[in-house]
Amino acid sequence: MKRTEKRIQSTLDAFNVIGETEEGIQRIAYTHNEKEAQVLFAYLCKKEGMDIKVDAVGNVIARREGRFRSAPAVAVGSHVDTVYTGGRFDGIAGVVAGLEVVRRLNEKNIRTDYPVEIIAFTSEESSRFGMSTIGSKAMTGKLSIEQAVKQKDKDGVSLAEAMKHYNFDIANVNEAIRSKTELHSFLELHIEQGPELEKQNKKIAIATGIAAPTRLCVNVKGMAAHSGTTSMANRKDALIAASQLVIMIEKFAQEESLHKTVATVGVFEVFPGAMNVVPGDVEFKVDIRGLNTASKHRIVERIKEEARAVESSRGVDIEVDIIGDEQPVLLDEGIRQVLLDACKDLGMDPMVFPSGAGHDAMNMQSVCPTGLIFVPSHNGISHNPEEFTAIEDIALGCDLLEKCVLELSMEREINNAKTSG
Ligand code: GLV
Ligand code: MN
Ligand code: MN
């Protein structure tokens, strides 16, 4: 293993000690494990001579000054949080890649014209609050106080309360917003989380755009009843009604496969949840993803229609609440060209395709020209402890990231990238 690969490996390992469980890595949004990983990040950046700032919602921003101190920064980064049973690479690979780039700049004694930042975004995963990319939403003015009060975890703790626990007051959320004049560009390195690179035996992909989620919370209200004495004809079983709807959701998504739209029911709760009670209430959540907004919305309409049909056939009440409706994002073409040119110089043969997963990059694009680099995921597995990316592949991604950071942070390149923003 090369020296830089060893360094990447040991840094990744240091983060993955935090939240390691038998079921995978668990660094959930606004929990001790996430915060501990952010503290480690701040410590490692400080060791590289960077200035550290924690913003109003808990994003950690490490800054390496350039020759022009008031110039906009070239930022890289990703997130340190994970899903409940996460892998060792989603998010953290991009944070470690940022650190690796700064370490290389330091070793080579390179002073960039523009400042370089590494951002460890808080709470990218939607596992806890049903809302993703919380840190980058706040940074780009897309997180409202109402949402933060409304979105609750499964214990009824709101996002605002969870923030408060770490001394972040949601009333100050707008202080996290960064202006277009502060950021020159943003680059995120991430594992692909899909099988394309490995299938084609390629090492790098440049994302063209990012699919965004539309999310529903569905409440089915039937009637809780004695499981022994209530005849089959006399039931309003919320679980059966909800199941019927879930089966149809799969069908609706399959019928949109032309647009590559997907739909998932990953949260499904039954109340009161007792062996001897006909289920009275069910709450489930639907995550619809795709690059085609009309296709996502068609699925939402069909779910609503089907809900009305199930209501009348089963005598239950069904409420369909849209809890998120994000727009797919096209990433900056100028940055994509910088990435493609850098690949050429480095002898890399990249693929170019859109991302099905969400990323902080999708919010950052609204503030500055943004690019997203993928490195391969073994068997396309992600959000799973089996997630694996070879260190050599992350190191190649770092080579590309380093080259692009250098090109973007030196004066001669600035205007080129800006024109396409
Ligand atoms: C992020 O991992 C997502 O849910 O897309
Ligand atoms: Mn991620
Ligand atoms: Mn993820």
PDB file of N, CA and C in Angstrom, residues 19 21-28 82-88 127 382-387:
ATOM      1  N   GLY A  19     -18.963   4.782  16.865  1.00  0.00           N
ATOM      2  CA  GLY A  19     -20.268   4.259  16.451  1.00  0.00           C
ATOM      3  C   GLY A  19     -20.218   2.858  15.869  1.00  0.00           C
ATOM      4  N   THR A  21     -20.795  -0.884  15.758  1.00  0.00           N
ATOM      5  CA  THR A  21     -21.624  -1.856  16.481  1.00  0.00           C
ATOM      6  C   THR A  21     -21.606  -3.158  15.687  1.00  0.00           C
ATOM      7  N   GLU A  22     -22.215  -4.194  16.240  1.00  0.00           N
ATOM      8  CA  GLU A  22     -22.232  -5.466  15.501  1.00  0.00           C
ATOM      9  C   GLU A  22     -23.097  -5.381  14.251  1.00  0.00           C
ATOM     10  N   GLU A  23     -24.020  -4.425  14.243  1.00  0.00           N
ATOM     11  CA  GLU A  23     -24.902  -4.283  13.067  1.00  0.00           C
ATOM     12  C   GLU A  23     -24.399  -3.220  12.093  1.00  0.00           C
ATOM     13  N   GLY A  24     -23.211  -2.722  12.294  1.00  0.00           N
ATOM     14  CA  GLY A  24     -22.686  -1.710  11.377  1.00  0.00           C
ATOM     15  C   GLY A  24     -22.342  -0.435  12.130  1.00  0.00           C
ATOM     16  N   ILE A  25     -22.025   0.597  11.356  1.00  0.00           N
ATOM     17  CA  ILE A  25     -21.641   1.879  11.970  1.00  0.00           C
ATOM     18  C   ILE A  25     -22.911   2.681  12.266  1.00  0.00           C
ATOM     19  N   GLN A  26     -22.976   3.266  13.455  1.00  0.00           N
ATOM     20  CA  GLN A  26     -24.152   4.048  13.829  1.00  0.00           C
ATOM     21  C   GLN A  26     -23.737   5.414  14.390  1.00  0.00           C
ATOM     22  N   ARG A  27     -23.772   6.392  13.490  1.00  0.00           N
ATOM     23  CA  ARG A  27     -23.521   7.783  13.923  1.00  0.00           C
ATOM     24  C   ARG A  27     -24.732   8.592  13.445  1.00  0.00           C
ATOM     25  N   ILE A  28     -25.762   8.591  14.257  1.00  0.00           N
ATOM     26  CA  ILE A  28     -27.032   9.184  13.860  1.00  0.00           C
ATOM     27  C   ILE A  28     -26.999  10.701  14.067  1.00  0.00           C
ATOM     28  N   THR A  82     -24.340   8.662   9.783  1.00  0.00           N
ATOM     29  CA  THR A  82     -24.682   7.448   9.040  1.00  0.00           C
ATOM     30  C   THR A  82     -26.149   7.096   9.278  1.00  0.00           C
ATOM     31  N   VAL A  83     -26.620   6.074   8.541  1.00  0.00           N
ATOM     32  CA  VAL A  83     -27.938   5.498   8.821  1.00  0.00           C
ATOM     33  C   VAL A  83     -27.797   4.611  10.074  1.00  0.00           C
ATOM     34  N   TYR A  84     -28.876   3.960  10.513  1.00  0.00           N
ATOM     35  CA  TYR A  84     -28.817   3.186  11.755  1.00  0.00           C
ATOM     36  C   TYR A  84     -27.837   2.018  11.684  1.00  0.00           C
ATOM     37  N   THR A  85     -27.794   1.354  10.550  1.00  0.00           N
ATOM     38  CA  THR A  85     -26.849   0.236  10.410  1.00  0.00           C
ATOM     39  C   THR A  85     -26.003   0.513   9.174  1.00  0.00           C
ATOM     40  N   GLY A  86     -25.167   1.508   9.293  1.00  0.00           N
ATOM     41  CA  GLY A  86     -24.454   2.029   8.137  1.00  0.00           C
ATOM     42  C   GLY A  86     -23.139   1.332   7.860  1.00  0.00           C
ATOM     43  N   GLY A  87     -22.535   1.765   6.749  1.00  0.00           N
ATOM     44  CA  GLY A  87     -21.245   1.227   6.345  1.00  0.00           C
ATOM     45  C   GLY A  87     -20.110   2.155   6.763  1.00  0.00           C
ATOM     46  N   ARG A  88     -18.922   1.842   6.269  1.00  0.00           N
ATOM     47  CA  ARG A  88     -17.708   2.549   6.695  1.00  0.00           C
ATOM     48  C   ARG A  88     -17.285   3.634   5.706  1.00  0.00           C
ATOM     49  N   SER A 127     -32.468   9.222   8.197  1.00  0.00           N
ATOM     50  CA  SER A 127     -32.943   8.100   9.025  1.00  0.00           C
ATOM     51  C   SER A 127     -33.657   8.552  10.293  1.00  0.00           C
ATOM     52  N   SER A 382     -24.868  -0.222  -0.385  1.00  0.00           N
ATOM     53  CA  SER A 382     -24.683   0.919   0.508  1.00  0.00           C
ATOM     54  C   SER A 382     -25.812   0.968   1.529  1.00  0.00           C
ATOM     55  N   HIS A 383     -25.677   1.818   2.536  1.00  0.00           N
ATOM     56  CA  HIS A 383     -26.606   1.849   3.676  1.00  0.00           C
ATOM     57  C   HIS A 383     -26.690   0.440   4.269  1.00  0.00           C
ATOM     58  N   ASN A 384     -25.566  -0.153   4.422  1.00  0.00           N
ATOM     59  CA  ASN A 384     -25.463  -1.551   4.838  1.00  0.00           C
ATOM     60  C   ASN A 384     -24.040  -1.733   5.358  1.00  0.00           C
ATOM     61  N   PRO A 385     -23.851  -2.526   6.411  1.00  0.00           N
ATOM     62  CA  PRO A 385     -22.491  -2.715   6.931  1.00  0.00           C
ATOM     63  C   PRO A 385     -21.541  -3.334   5.911  1.00  0.00           C
ATOM     64  N   GLU A 386     -22.096  -3.975   4.875  1.00  0.00           N
ATOM     65  CA  GLU A 386     -21.250  -4.612   3.848  1.00  0.00           C
ATOM     66  C   GLU A 386     -20.652  -3.605   2.860  1.00  0.00           C
ATOM     67  N   GLU A 387     -21.071  -2.364   2.961  1.00  0.00           N
ATOM     68  CA  GLU A 387     -20.568  -1.314   2.056  1.00  0.00           C
ATOM     69  C   GLU A 387     -19.034  -1.388   1.986  1.00  0.00           C
TER      70      GLU A 387
END
